[in-house]
CSV table of C-alpha atoms in Angstrom, one decimal:
chain,number,residue,atom,x,y,z
F,194,MET,CA,-38.5,29.4,8.7
F,195,ILE,CA,-37.7,26.0,9.1
F,196,LYS,CA,-36.1,24.3,12.3
F,197,VAL,CA,-34.1,21.8,12.1
F,198,TRP,CA,-33.3,20.7,15.8
F,199,GLY,CA,-34.3,23.7,17.2
F,200,GLY,CA,-31.8,26.8,18.4
F,201,ARG,CA,-30.2,29.9,16.1
F,202,VAL,CA,-26.9,27.2,15.8
F,203,PHE,CA,-28.8,24.8,14.2
F,204,ARG,CA,-31.3,27.0,12.1
F,205,PHE,CA,-32.5,27.0,8.1
F,206,ASN,CA,-34.3,29.5,6.9
F,207,ILE,CA,-34.5,28.7,3.3
F,208,ARG,CA,-34.4,32.8,2.6
F,209,ASN,CA,-30.6,33.2,3.5
F,210,PHE,CA,-30.6,31.0,0.3
F,211,ARG,CA,-31.6,34.1,-1.5
F,212,LEU,CA,-30.0,35.3,-4.7
F,213,SER,CA,-30.3,39.0,-3.7
F,214,GLY,CA,-27.7,41.4,-2.9
F,215,GLY,CA,-25.8,40.2,0.6
F,216,LEU,CA,-25.6,36.8,-0.1
F,217,THR,CA,-21.2,36.5,0.2
F,218,SER,CA,-21.8,38.0,3.2
F,219,ARG,CA,-24.7,36.2,5.0
F,220,ARG,CA,-23.9,34.2,8.1
F,221,PHE,CA,-24.8,31.2,8.1
F,222,SER,CA,-25.9,28.4,10.7
F,223,ILE,CA,-23.8,25.4,11.1
F,224,VAL,CA,-26.9,22.8,9.0
F,225,GLU,CA,-27.1,26.1,6.8
F,226,ALA,CA,-22.8,26.2,6.5
F,227,ALA,CA,-22.7,22.8,6.2
F,228,LEU,CA,-25.6,22.5,3.2
F,229,LEU,CA,-23.4,25.0,1.2
F,230,LEU,CA,-19.9,23.3,1.6
F,231,MET,CA,-21.8,19.9,0.8
F,232,ILE,CA,-22.4,22.1,-2.3
F,233,GLY,CA,-19.6,23.4,-3.3
F,234,ILE,CA,-17.7,20.5,-1.9
F,235,LEU,CA,-20.2,17.8,-4.4
F,236,ALA,CA,-20.0,21.2,-7.5
F,237,SER,CA,-15.8,20.9,-6.3
F,238,ARG,CA,-15.6,16.6,-6.4
F,239,GLY,CA,-17.6,17.1,-10.2
F,240,LEU,CA,-15.8,18.8,-12.0
F,241,GLY,CA,-13.1,17.2,-9.8
F,242,VAL,CA,-14.2,14.3,-12.0
F,243,ILE,CA,-13.6,15.3,-14.6
F,244,ARG,CA,-10.5,16.9,-14.5
F,245,GLN,CA,-9.0,13.7,-13.7
F,246,SER,CA,-11.2,12.0,-16.1
F,247,LEU,CA,-9.3,14.4,-18.8
F,248,PHE,CA,-5.8,13.4,-16.9
F,249,ASN,CA,-6.8,9.4,-17.3
F,250,ALA,CA,-7.2,10.1,-20.6
F,251,PHE,CA,-4.1,12.0,-21.7
F,252,PHE,CA,-1.6,9.8,-19.1
F,253,GLY,CA,-3.6,6.7,-17.7
F,254,THR,CA,-1.5,5.1,-15.0
F,255,GLY,CA,1.3,6.1,-17.0
F,256,PRO,CA,5.0,7.3,-15.9
F,257,GLU,CA,4.1,11.4,-16.3
F,258,ALA,CA,1.1,10.7,-14.2
F,259,ASN,CA,3.2,9.4,-11.5
F,260,ALA,CA,5.7,11.6,-11.7
F,261,PHE,CA,2.9,14.1,-11.3
F,262,TYR,CA,0.7,12.7,-8.6
F,263,ALA,CA,4.9,12.0,-6.8
F,264,ALA,CA,5.4,16.6,-7.0
F,265,ILE,CA,2.8,17.5,-5.6
F,266,ARG,CA,3.6,16.0,-2.3
F,267,LEU,CA,6.7,18.6,-1.6
F,268,PRO,CA,4.7,21.4,-2.6
F,269,ASP,CA,1.7,20.5,-0.3
F,270,ALA,CA,3.8,19.5,2.4
F,271,LEU,CA,5.1,23.0,2.8
F,272,PHE,CA,1.9,24.3,2.2
F,273,ASN,CA,-0.6,22.6,4.9
F,274,LEU,CA,3.2,22.2,6.9
F,275,ILE,CA,3.7,26.3,7.4
F,276,ALA,CA,-0.1,27.8,6.1
F,277,GLY,CA,-2.4,25.5,5.4
F,278,GLY,CA,-5.2,24.3,7.3
F,279,ALA,CA,-3.3,23.8,9.6
F,280,LEU,CA,-2.8,28.0,10.0
F,281,SER,CA,-6.6,28.6,9.8
F,282,HIS,CA,-7.2,26.3,12.5
F,283,ALA,CA,-4.7,28.2,14.8
F,284,PHE,CA,-6.4,31.6,13.1
F,285,ILE,CA,-9.4,31.9,13.7
F,286,PRO,CA,-9.6,31.4,17.5
F,287,VAL,CA,-7.4,34.6,17.8
F,288,PHE,CA,-9.3,36.0,15.0
F,289,LEU,CA,-12.5,35.7,16.7
F,290,ALA,CA,-11.2,36.6,20.3
F,291,TYR,CA,-9.5,39.8,18.8
F,292,GLU,CA,-12.5,40.8,17.1
F,293,LYS,CA,-14.8,40.1,20.5
F,294,ARG,CA,-12.0,42.4,22.5
F,295,LYS,CA,-10.9,44.9,20.9
F,296,GLY,CA,-12.7,45.7,17.4
F,297,GLN,CA,-12.7,45.4,13.6
F,298,GLU,CA,-9.7,47.4,13.6
F,299,ALA,CA,-7.4,44.8,15.6
F,300,ALA,CA,-8.3,42.2,14.2
F,301,TRP,CA,-7.8,43.5,10.5
F,302,LYS,CA,-4.1,45.1,11.6
F,303,LEU,CA,-3.7,41.0,13.6
F,304,SER,CA,-4.1,39.7,9.9
F,305,SER,CA,-2.3,41.3,8.0
F,306,LEU,CA,0.6,40.6,10.3
F,307,VAL,CA,-0.1,37.2,10.4
F,308,PHE,CA,-0.1,36.8,6.3
F,309,ASN,CA,3.2,39.6,6.2
F,310,VAL,CA,4.8,36.7,8.0
F,311,MET,CA,3.6,33.6,6.5
F,312,LEU,CA,4.6,35.0,3.3
F,313,LEU,CA,7.6,36.1,3.9
F,314,VAL,CA,9.1,32.6,5.9
F,315,LEU,CA,7.4,30.8,2.4
F,316,THR,CA,9.3,32.4,0.6
F,317,LEU,CA,12.2,31.9,1.6
F,318,VAL,CA,11.2,28.1,2.3
F,319,VAL,CA,10.7,27.7,-1.3
F,320,ILE,CA,14.0,29.5,-2.5
F,321,GLY,CA,15.7,27.0,-0.4
F,322,GLY,CA,13.1,24.1,-1.6
F,323,GLU,CA,14.6,24.3,-5.0
F,324,PHE,CA,17.7,24.2,-4.6
F,325,PHE,CA,16.8,21.0,-2.4
F,326,VAL,CA,14.6,19.1,-4.6
F,327,PRO,CA,16.9,17.5,-6.8
F,328,THR,CA,18.6,15.5,-3.8
F,329,PHE,CA,15.3,15.1,-1.9
F,330,THR,CA,13.4,13.1,-4.6
F,331,ARG,CA,16.3,11.0,-5.3
F,332,SER,CA,17.2,9.5,-2.0
F,333,LEU,CA,13.6,9.7,0.2
F,334,LEU,CA,10.6,10.9,-2.7
F,335,VAL,CA,11.1,8.0,-5.6
F,336,PRO,CA,14.3,6.2,-5.2
F,337,GLY,CA,13.2,3.3,-6.8
F,338,TYR,CA,11.7,5.0,-9.7
F,339,SER,CA,14.1,4.7,-13.2
F,340,GLU,CA,15.9,7.6,-13.3
F,341,ALA,CA,14.1,9.9,-16.3
F,342,GLU,CA,11.3,9.4,-14.5
F,343,LYS,CA,13.2,11.2,-11.6
F,344,VAL,CA,14.2,13.6,-13.4
F,345,LEU,CA,10.8,14.6,-14.6
F,346,THR,CA,10.0,14.7,-10.9
F,347,ILE,CA,12.3,16.5,-10.1
F,348,SER,CA,11.3,19.5,-12.9
F,349,LEU,CA,8.2,19.2,-12.1
F,350,THR,CA,8.4,19.4,-8.2
F,351,ARG,CA,11.2,22.9,-9.1
F,352,ILE,CA,7.4,24.4,-10.4
F,353,LEU,CA,4.7,23.1,-8.5
F,354,LEU,CA,6.7,24.9,-5.8
F,355,PHE,CA,5.3,28.2,-6.3
F,356,GLN,CA,1.6,27.1,-5.4
F,357,PRO,CA,2.4,28.0,-1.3
F,358,LEU,CA,2.9,31.3,-2.1
F,359,LEU,CA,-0.5,31.7,-4.1
F,360,LEU,CA,-2.2,29.8,-1.3
F,361,CYS,CA,-1.2,31.7,1.3
F,362,LEU,CA,-3.4,34.4,0.3
F,363,GLY,CA,-5.6,32.2,0.3
F,364,THR,CA,-5.8,30.8,4.0
F,365,ILE,CA,-6.1,34.0,5.9
F,366,VAL,CA,-9.3,34.9,3.8
F,367,THR,CA,-10.1,31.7,4.7
F,368,GLY,CA,-9.7,32.1,8.0
F,369,VAL,CA,-11.3,35.5,8.3
F,370,LEU,CA,-14.5,34.7,6.3
F,371,ASN,CA,-15.3,30.9,8.3
F,372,SER,CA,-15.0,32.9,11.4
F,373,LYS,CA,-17.3,35.1,10.1
F,374,ARG,CA,-19.4,32.5,9.5
F,375,GLN,CA,-19.7,34.0,6.2
F,376,PHE,CA,-18.8,29.7,3.8
F,377,LEU,CA,-20.8,30.6,0.8
F,378,LEU,CA,-16.9,31.6,-1.7
F,379,PRO,CA,-15.1,28.9,0.5
F,380,ALA,CA,-17.6,26.7,-0.9
F,381,PHE,CA,-17.4,27.8,-4.3
F,382,SER,CA,-13.5,28.4,-4.3
F,383,ILE,CA,-13.1,24.7,-3.9
F,384,ALA,CA,-15.0,24.1,-6.9
F,385,ILE,CA,-12.9,26.8,-8.7
F,386,TYR,CA,-9.7,25.1,-8.4
F,387,ASN,CA,-10.3,22.2,-10.5
F,388,LEU,CA,-11.6,25.1,-12.8
F,389,GLY,CA,-8.1,25.9,-13.2
F,390,GLN,CA,-7.2,22.1,-13.6
F,391,ILE,CA,-8.7,21.3,-16.6
F,392,ALA,CA,-7.5,25.2,-18.4
F,393,GLY,CA,-4.7,23.4,-18.4
F,394,LEU,CA,-5.6,19.8,-19.6
F,395,ALA,CA,-6.4,21.8,-22.4
F,396,CYS,CA,-3.9,23.2,-23.1
F,397,THR,CA,-2.2,19.7,-23.3
F,398,ARG,CA,-4.2,19.0,-25.4
F,399,PHE,CA,-5.1,21.7,-28.3
F,400,ILE,CA,-0.7,22.9,-27.7
F,401,PRO,CA,1.3,20.2,-29.1
F,402,GLY,CA,4.1,19.0,-27.0
F,403,ILE,CA,3.1,20.4,-24.1
F,404,GLY,CA,1.9,17.3,-21.6
F,405,ILE,CA,2.5,16.6,-18.6
F,406,TYR,CA,3.8,20.5,-18.2
F,407,GLY,CA,-0.4,21.4,-19.5
F,408,PRO,CA,-1.5,20.1,-15.0
F,409,THR,CA,1.4,21.7,-13.9
F,410,TYR,CA,0.9,24.8,-14.8
F,411,GLY,CA,-2.4,24.1,-14.2
F,412,VAL,CA,-2.3,24.2,-10.6
F,413,LEU,CA,-0.8,27.5,-10.4
F,414,VAL,CA,-3.4,29.1,-12.3
F,415,ALA,CA,-5.8,27.3,-9.9
F,416,SER,CA,-4.3,28.4,-6.7
F,417,PHE,CA,-4.5,32.3,-8.0
F,418,LEU,CA,-8.2,32.0,-8.8
F,419,GLN,CA,-9.1,29.6,-5.5
F,420,VAL,CA,-8.0,32.9,-3.4
F,421,ALA,CA,-9.3,35.5,-6.2
F,422,VAL,CA,-12.8,34.6,-5.9
F,423,GLN,CA,-12.9,34.6,-1.6
F,424,ALA,CA,-11.5,38.4,-2.0
F,425,ILE,CA,-14.9,39.7,-3.2
F,426,PRO,CA,-17.0,39.7,0.2
F,427,LEU,CA,-14.0,41.0,2.3
F,428,PHE,CA,-13.4,43.9,-0.4
F,429,ARG,CA,-17.0,44.6,0.0
F,430,GLN,CA,-16.9,45.0,3.6
F,431,GLY,CA,-14.1,47.3,4.0
F,432,VAL,CA,-11.1,45.0,4.2
F,433,ARG,CA,-7.6,46.6,5.6
F,434,TYR,CA,-4.8,45.8,4.8
F,435,SER,CA,-1.9,47.7,6.7
F,436,PHE,CA,2.6,46.6,5.9
F,437,THR,CA,2.3,46.1,9.5
F,438,TRP,CA,5.3,44.3,11.1
F,439,ASN,CA,5.4,43.8,15.1
F,440,PHE,CA,7.0,40.1,16.1
F,441,ARG,CA,6.2,39.9,19.5
F,442,HIS,CA,2.9,41.4,18.8
F,443,PRO,CA,0.3,39.3,21.6
F,444,GLY,CA,-2.4,38.2,18.8
F,445,LEU,CA,0.4,36.9,16.8
F,446,LEU,CA,2.2,34.5,19.0
F,447,GLU,CA,-0.3,33.0,20.1
F,448,VAL,CA,-1.6,32.1,17.0
F,449,LEU,CA,2.3,30.7,16.3
F,450,ARG,CA,1.6,28.7,20.1
F,451,LEU,CA,-1.6,27.6,18.1
F,452,LEU,CA,-0.2,26.6,15.2
F,453,GLY,CA,3.9,24.9,16.1
F,454,PRO,CA,1.4,21.7,16.8
F,455,ASN,CA,-1.5,21.9,14.1
F,456,SER,CA,1.8,22.3,11.5
F,457,LEU,CA,3.5,19.4,13.5
F,458,ALA,CA,0.5,17.0,13.3
F,459,LEU,CA,0.0,18.3,9.4
F,460,ALA,CA,3.7,17.3,9.3
F,461,VAL,CA,3.4,13.9,10.3
F,462,ALA,CA,0.1,13.2,8.3
F,463,TYR,CA,2.3,14.3,5.3
F,464,LEU,CA,5.8,12.3,6.3
F,465,ALA,CA,3.2,9.6,6.0
F,466,LEU,CA,2.6,10.1,2.2
F,467,ILE,CA,5.7,11.0,1.4
F,468,ILE,CA,7.0,7.7,3.8
F,469,GLU,CA,4.2,6.4,1.3
F,470,THR,CA,5.3,7.4,-1.5
F,471,TYR,CA,8.5,6.0,-1.0
F,472,PHE,CA,7.1,2.6,-0.3
F,473,VAL,CA,4.8,2.6,-3.8
F,474,SER,CA,8.4,3.2,-5.9
F,475,PHE,CA,9.6,0.0,-5.3
F,476,LEU,CA,5.8,-2.1,-5.6
F,477,PRO,CA,6.3,-4.6,-8.4
F,478,ASP,CA,2.9,-3.0,-10.7
F,479,PRO,CA,5.1,0.8,-11.4
F,480,ALA,CA,1.1,1.9,-12.2
F,481,SER,CA,0.7,1.4,-8.4
F,482,LEU,CA,1.0,5.3,-7.7
F,483,ALA,CA,-1.1,6.5,-10.7
F,484,ALA,CA,-3.5,3.6,-8.6
F,485,LEU,CA,-3.7,4.6,-5.4
F,486,HIS,CA,-4.4,8.5,-6.3
F,487,ASN,CA,-7.9,7.7,-8.4
F,488,ALA,CA,-8.7,5.4,-5.3
F,489,ASP,CA,-7.9,8.0,-2.8
F,490,MET,CA,-10.4,10.3,-4.5
F,491,LEU,CA,-12.7,8.5,-4.8
F,492,GLN,CA,-12.9,7.8,-1.5
F,493,ALA,CA,-12.2,11.1,0.2
F,494,LEU,CA,-15.5,12.3,-1.5
F,495,PRO,CA,-17.3,10.9,1.6
F,496,PHE,CA,-15.1,12.1,4.4
F,497,SER,CA,-15.0,15.8,2.5
F,498,LEU,CA,-18.3,16.0,2.4
F,499,LEU,CA,-19.5,14.7,6.2
F,500,SER,CA,-16.1,15.9,8.0
F,501,GLN,CA,-14.5,18.7,6.2
F,502,ALA,CA,-18.3,20.5,4.6
F,503,ILE,CA,-19.8,20.1,8.6
F,504,GLY,CA,-16.4,20.5,11.2
F,505,GLN,CA,-15.3,23.8,8.7
F,506,ALA,CA,-19.6,24.8,10.0
F,507,LEU,CA,-19.3,23.8,13.3
F,508,LEU,CA,-15.0,25.4,14.2
F,509,PRO,CA,-16.1,28.8,14.9
F,510,HIS,CA,-19.7,27.0,17.1
F,511,MET,CA,-17.7,25.7,19.4
F,512,THR,CA,-14.7,27.9,19.9
F,513,ILE,CA,-17.0,30.3,21.1
F,514,HIS,CA,-18.9,27.9,23.4
F,515,ALA,CA,-15.0,27.2,24.8
F,516,ALA,CA,-14.3,30.6,25.1
F,517,ALA,CA,-17.3,32.0,26.6
F,518,GLY,CA,-16.7,28.3,29.3
F,519,ARG,CA,-20.3,27.0,27.9
F,520,TYR,CA,-18.6,23.6,27.9
F,521,VAL,CA,-22.7,21.9,28.7
F,522,ARG,CA,-23.9,23.6,25.6
F,523,MET,CA,-20.0,22.0,23.8
F,524,ARG,CA,-20.8,18.5,24.6
F,525,TYR,CA,-24.0,18.3,23.5
F,526,MET,CA,-23.1,19.9,20.0
F,527,ALA,CA,-20.2,17.8,19.3
F,528,LEU,CA,-22.0,14.7,20.4
F,529,ARG,CA,-25.2,15.5,18.1
F,530,VAL,CA,-23.0,16.9,15.2
F,531,MET,CA,-19.9,14.4,15.1
F,532,GLY,CA,-22.2,11.3,15.4
F,533,ALA,CA,-24.3,11.8,13.3
F,534,SER,CA,-21.3,12.1,10.6
F,535,ILE,CA,-20.2,10.0,11.8
F,536,LEU,CA,-22.7,7.2,11.8
F,537,LEU,CA,-23.4,8.0,8.0
F,538,THR,CA,-19.2,7.0,6.8
F,539,LEU,CA,-21.0,3.7,7.3
F,540,PRO,CA,-23.2,3.4,4.7
F,541,ALA,CA,-21.5,5.3,2.6
F,542,ALA,CA,-18.0,2.8,2.8
F,543,ILE,CA,-20.2,0.0,1.7
F,544,GLY,CA,-21.9,1.8,-1.0
F,545,LEU,CA,-18.5,2.8,-2.2
F,546,ALA,CA,-17.0,-0.5,-1.6
F,547,VAL,CA,-20.0,-2.1,-3.2
F,548,THR,CA,-20.3,0.0,-6.6
F,549,GLY,CA,-16.7,1.0,-6.8
F,550,GLN,CA,-15.8,-0.5,-10.0
F,551,TRP,CA,-18.6,0.2,-12.2
F,552,ILE,CA,-18.0,4.0,-11.2
F,553,ILE,CA,-13.8,3.2,-12.0
F,554,ARG,CA,-14.6,1.3,-15.2
F,555,LEU,CA,-17.3,4.0,-16.2
F,556,ILE,CA,-15.3,7.5,-15.1
F,557,PHE,CA,-12.1,6.9,-15.6
F,558,GLN,CA,-11.2,3.7,-18.4
F,559,HIS,CA,-10.7,6.0,-21.1
F,560,GLY,CA,-7.9,6.7,-23.8
F,561,ALA,CA,-4.2,5.8,-21.7
F,562,PHE,CA,-6.2,4.3,-18.6
F,563,ASP,CA,-7.1,0.8,-19.4
F,564,ALA,CA,-8.5,-1.9,-17.7
F,565,HIS,CA,-5.1,-3.2,-15.7
F,566,SER,CA,-5.7,0.6,-14.5
F,567,THR,CA,-8.8,0.0,-13.6
F,568,ALA,CA,-9.2,-3.4,-11.7
F,569,LEU,CA,-5.7,-2.0,-9.7
F,570,THR,CA,-7.0,1.4,-9.0
F,571,TYR,CA,-10.8,-0.7,-7.8
F,572,LEU,CA,-8.2,-3.3,-5.7
F,573,ALA,CA,-6.7,0.1,-4.2
F,574,LEU,CA,-10.2,1.1,-3.7
F,575,LEU,CA,-11.1,-1.5,-1.7
F,576,GLY,CA,-8.7,-0.7,1.2
F,577,TYR,CA,-9.3,2.5,1.6
F,578,VAL,CA,-13.2,2.3,2.3
F,579,PHE,CA,-11.9,0.8,5.2
F,580,ALA,CA,-9.8,3.9,5.9
F,581,ILE,CA,-13.7,6.6,5.7
F,582,PRO,CA,-14.9,5.8,9.4
F,583,GLY,CA,-11.6,6.1,11.3
F,584,VAL,CA,-10.6,9.9,8.5
F,585,THR,CA,-14.3,11.1,9.2
F,586,ALA,CA,-14.0,10.7,13.3
F,587,GLY,CA,-10.7,11.5,13.3
F,588,ASP,CA,-10.8,15.0,11.1
F,589,MET,CA,-13.9,15.7,13.7
F,590,ILE,CA,-13.0,15.1,16.8
F,591,SER,CA,-9.9,16.6,16.4
F,592,ARG,CA,-11.8,19.8,16.1
F,593,GLY,CA,-12.9,20.1,19.6
F,594,PHE,CA,-9.0,19.9,20.3
F,595,LEU,CA,-8.7,22.5,18.8
F,596,ALA,CA,-12.0,25.2,19.8
F,597,LEU,CA,-10.1,24.6,23.3
F,598,LYS,CA,-7.0,25.8,22.1
F,599,ASP,CA,-4.8,22.6,22.7
F,600,ALA,CA,-3.0,21.7,19.5
F,601,THR,CA,-0.9,18.9,21.5
F,602,THR,CA,-2.9,16.2,21.8
F,603,PRO,CA,-4.2,16.5,17.8
F,604,LEU,CA,0.0,16.1,17.1
F,605,PHE,CA,0.7,12.6,19.8
F,606,THR,CA,-1.9,11.1,18.1
F,607,GLY,CA,-0.9,11.8,14.4
F,608,ILE,CA,2.1,10.0,15.9
F,609,LEU,CA,0.7,7.7,17.0
F,610,SER,CA,-1.1,6.9,13.6
F,611,LEU,CA,1.8,7.5,11.4
F,612,LEU,CA,4.2,3.9,14.1
F,613,CYS,CA,0.8,2.4,13.2
F,614,ARG,CA,0.1,2.6,9.6
F,615,VAL,CA,4.1,2.8,8.7
F,616,GLY,CA,4.4,-0.3,10.7
F,617,THR,CA,1.5,-2.3,9.2
F,618,ILE,CA,2.8,-1.4,5.4
F,619,ILE,CA,6.2,-2.9,6.5
F,620,VAL,CA,4.4,-6.1,8.1
F,621,LEU,CA,2.1,-6.3,4.9
F,622,ILE,CA,4.2,-5.7,2.2
F,623,GLY,CA,6.0,-8.8,3.8
F,624,VAL,CA,3.5,-11.2,3.7
F,625,LEU,CA,0.8,-9.9,1.1
F,626,PRO,CA,1.4,-12.0,-2.4
F,627,ARG,CA,2.9,-10.3,-5.2
F,628,ALA,CA,-1.1,-9.6,-7.3
F,629,TYR,CA,-2.2,-7.9,-3.7
F,630,VAL,CA,0.7,-6.1,-1.8
F,631,ILE,CA,-0.8,-2.6,-3.0
F,632,LEU,CA,-3.3,-3.2,0.0
F,633,ALA,CA,-0.4,-3.0,3.1
F,634,ILE,CA,-1.3,1.1,1.3
F,635,PRO,CA,-4.6,1.6,2.4
F,636,LEU,CA,-4.6,-0.7,4.7
F,637,GLY,CA,-1.9,0.6,6.3
F,638,TYR,CA,-3.9,4.3,6.9
F,639,ALA,CA,-7.0,2.4,7.1
F,640,LEU,CA,-5.4,1.2,11.1
F,641,GLY,CA,-3.7,4.0,12.2
F,642,SER,CA,-6.2,6.1,11.5
F,643,SER,CA,-9.3,4.1,13.3
F,644,VAL,CA,-6.4,4.4,16.5
F,645,GLU,CA,-5.9,7.6,16.0
F,646,ALA,CA,-10.0,8.4,15.7
F,647,PHE,CA,-10.5,6.6,18.9
F,648,THR,CA,-8.0,7.5,21.1
F,649,LEU,CA,-9.3,11.8,20.3
F,650,ALA,CA,-12.6,10.2,21.0
F,651,SER,CA,-12.2,9.3,24.6
F,652,LEU,CA,-10.2,12.0,25.0
F,653,LEU,CA,-12.1,14.6,24.1
F,654,LEU,CA,-15.0,13.0,25.4
F,655,TRP,CA,-13.1,12.8,28.7
F,656,ARG,CA,-12.1,16.6,29.0
F,657,LEU,CA,-15.5,17.8,27.7
F,658,GLY,CA,-17.4,15.9,31.1
F,659,LYS,CA,-14.8,16.5,33.1
F,660,LYS,CA,-15.2,20.4,31.8
F,661,ALA,CA,-19.1,20.7,31.7
F,662,ARG,CA,-19.1,19.4,35.4
F,663,LEU,CA,-17.1,22.3,36.9
F,664,ASP,CA,-19.8,24.1,34.1
F,665,ALA,CA,-22.7,22.7,35.4
F,666,GLY,CA,-21.3,23.1,38.8
F,667,MET,CA,-20.4,27.0,38.4
F,668,GLN,CA,-24.0,27.4,37.0
F,669,ARG,CA,-25.3,26.0,39.7
F,670,LEU,CA,-23.5,28.2,42.4
F,671,LEU,CA,-24.6,30.9,40.0
F,672,ARG,CA,-28.6,30.3,40.5
F,673,TYR,CA,-28.1,29.7,44.5
F,674,ARG,CA,-26.6,33.3,44.3
F,675,ARG,CA,-29.6,34.6,42.4
F,676,TYR,CA,-31.7,32.4,44.9
F,677,LEU,CA,-29.7,34.2,48.5
F,678,ALA,CA,-30.1,37.9,46.3
F,679,ARG,CA,-33.7,37.7,46.0
F,680,THR,CA,-34.3,35.9,49.2
F,681,ARG,CA,-33.2,38.9,50.8
F,682,GLN,CA,-34.6,42.0,48.6
F,683,GLU,CA,-38.0,40.1,49.4
F,684,ALA,CA,-37.0,39.8,52.6
F,685,LEU,CA,-36.1,43.7,52.8
F,686,ALA,CA,-39.4,44.4,51.3
F,687,SER,CA,-41.9,42.4,54.0
F,688,PRO,CA,-43.8,44.7,56.4
F,689,SER,CA,-42.7,42.7,58.9
F,690,SER,CA,-39.0,44.3,57.7
F,691,SER,CA,-40.6,47.5,57.0
F,692,ARG,CA,-41.7,48.0,60.6
């Protein structure tokens, strides 16, 4: 066995990666899980590059591409608001506590109940959204687009609204697997998601007249595949689904209590994206939204590798320490893992700034994606690289609050970030030259993320330090009581006491 840093949660055992029975149900340490998730993310990003290269070759940064990128905003926002990452973060601590206190059967019932409620809510929201889409698109999302682009955006949005329903089950499955420290299939489901979209682009290539609807329906296929592949280990472990309804179930109420602030925090983040899309629709260059999407995809790679992979592996361990009141260990783990991850973002950001134009030209500049698209995408990327350290730090640090079952603090810091972000965009749009005005969007994102990360770090270190001092005091008290008990026993056992 090769150990990294030492300790059970930081171990690295190469035998855990052998391709033999039980691979999908093995439990992994933080280091092993982070490595698996990084491999999965790299595989996903590799397929994502292929998918995006095909998409750019077919649609470039033209009207269809812009309509597609705008259309995905509302479905993504609805899913993440109700049953996305917020639900996973709220579900894992409660599921772990139920499994520990009440057993596996109670945990499966809680999972079924949460899934049933989320599916009902999402169904009602999607039905309502189908009627609300035209007004939302014309007035709030892309008011600066032409009428033809608005009509296409409305049509694509109505199709993509079914994505949240498909991904609802996947969120619960991912939460259960992560709570059991089983990260293999959640890691590679990210890559499989891209296969569905590539299949949709293949339809565009070989079926005449399908056009932008190929990748649009491909998103639905991709969502189904992502859910299906993660269901395999749960069936092998005897998952028990029950059609249960109990809106007063204490576990459900606790999940909803955590989900509320979590969802609002994500709603703030997606509100920022919608506000950004609103501003982008008025920018002088009609290729701006597509260029920003491509640049954001490139800057998201170091963020995904460092924050999402390591943070997803870290959360169950931190939750267990917090639940047991081991705040000294929790602070130690948070400082080492989070600190190292955040430091790694600096060379990643510099490397992306230096090589970004070459990368864009190599992988994207084909077909309809021309030299102007490359130049505009690289300009946007230069703004996004300033956001990488702040975004990574904020995401990692917020998981410490989630482990403490505190979803309110990230909500308020998210609101602070939104205000900084929108304010910066408004100011920069007014002062930047016309040729560089696209930088207002990524630079606003960078400033808002940095402010949020600094605020979160200050609050988390203060809170963990306070809890760690209390934890250390309790440990000293317990040691002192054990010392008194041992002294009393020795005194009773001594010859003088027997006489």
